[in-house]
Amino acid sequence: MTASGEQPQPNRVWMEWAALALIGSSLLLLLHCYGTVLLPFVPDESLFLQAAHNLANGKGMGTPALDDLLPGIAQRTYWQPPVYFLALAAWGSMTGFDVVAARWLSRLCAVGVLALLWLLARQWGLGRWAGLLCVLWTASDLAFQYNANIARMDMLSALGLTACLLAFTLYQRDGKEWQVALAGVCGALATLTHFITLPAVAVLGMVLCRRRRWRASVWFALPIAIGWLLWLTYAAQDWHGWSGQLAAQFIRKGASGLTPMALRLLFLHSAMPLWGVFKTNALPLGSILLVGSLVAAWRRNPLFSRWQIAALFATYTAAAIGGEFWYVGWWTPFGYLLLGRWLHAVDARWKPKVGLVVFCAALVGWQAVTVAQTLTSVPRLRDDVARFFAEVSSVLPKGATVVLHSVPDPFPVLQRVRPDLHLVQLSPTPMLPAALAHNFQRAQAFVGVTEWVKGRPGASLPPAQKAWRFHATEGTWVVHLHPL
């Protein structure tokens, strides 16, 4: 049965799942074509891999590549919650600890998000093909594809939050305690994968409390409390490291100040102007849809449930305040779910369908053009990356200590082909100035984007010896080799 109470026909159900499988397999094929050249904006994939690899080998969850640039991180990793590291350790034990294998974990999580998004759309009252349209929009969105092809925790956290919303929706419909308990388990996994899911999960807990469903509140909160208690038990081994590493993360998030943070609530930063701005002033569609949804829900419009809009508002706010490009890809499936809900409302009231058809076709066409432009840049960028990896591994002196902060990240390649090197990877967060100065004083070379290091306390660079230029649809950038 669907949310509307209709009994789906078996052949229609088969067609829907076939369409969903086609979208998911097409996304995987596209991500395979991107390969490893849809590059991250921050070189942190190798850091996550190192912590997971050490964990799988029974060496603890440290990240020696950061060399205590964050307090205690060489022994214990606290700057991100632990679930992604645990999942990556289990995945890597089966597939290997390299960037390609780790990206496949994100790709499969993305397909899982698409499947759960379709189920959630159906439970939230969208029609069969409207739900599939939300899935198609999400899979075709470049920001979502970026997240799906990067070895980070964002796609796993989106999977956990989508599962949490789906289980909570089923509880709202059926009222069974195992459903709300499952929502709590998924909420625990989501929040312990990435902090960005905390506001949305907290909203679901407040909904239960406001409705005085105390027993359900306990079932929902219990797995979350157990999960966080386990993490805090791990943190108790080094409170100084735990607080210091997390403080560096939050200092980085707040470095831009309150005004840019407030502006991001209107214009969510994105490479896809549908949800924000990137080099252009675009329609702030996310904030417009959310404000309209809040007004509709406040007036008790039956198409907009208050708890659903509150959860989406918390999700959008967390992504906007976070301020990173990859948070846009994390928000994307929920944004298209909100857009689909509005189109469903318009469709229910306006009989002429021509405008809706034109809008949907235009959006898919626009996405296809953007993806095609990205694909055309892949061959040249692949050649740029291959040349860089070959040259940087040959020019570095034997036995040198090398400081890295580069995109593309040569850490995995150098670790494999140049085991004589001692590699130190800089953190994207604020680092301990004394540790940073110590690493630059003892190093023989720095490889990275020079602008990222200038002005950091303890870091000074002489003139560059060599430069590599990379070309992509978003523009060009340069990585330098600085002898120290």
mmCIF file of N, CA, C and O in Angstrom, residues 162 298 327 329:
data_model
loop_
_atom_site.group_PDB
_atom_site.id
_atom_site.type_symbol
_atom_site.label_atom_id
_atom_site.label_comp_id
_atom_site.label_asym_id
_atom_site.label_seq_id
_atom_site.Cartn_x
_atom_site.Cartn_y
_atom_site.Cartn_z
ATOM 1 N N THR A 162 18.208 9.883 5.458
ATOM 2 C CA THR A 162 17.057 9.507 4.626
ATOM 3 C C THR A 162 16.350 8.290 5.212
ATOM 4 O O THR A 162 15.112 8.234 5.255
ATOM 5 N N TRP A 298 2.009 26.366 8.254
ATOM 6 C CA TRP A 298 1.433 27.127 9.369
ATOM 7 C C TRP A 298 -0.074 27.322 9.173
ATOM 8 O O TRP A 298 -0.847 27.350 10.136
ATOM 9 N N TYR A 327 28.414 20.196 1.201
ATOM 10 C CA TYR A 327 27.143 20.182 1.916
ATOM 11 C C TYR A 327 25.968 20.427 0.980
ATOM 12 O O TYR A 327 24.839 20.050 1.287
ATOM 13 N N GLY A 329 25.744 19.077 -2.058
ATOM 14 C CA GLY A 329 25.428 17.745 -2.553
ATOM 15 C C GLY A 329 24.710 16.903 -1.522
ATOM 16 O O GLY A 329 23.871 16.053 -1.863
#
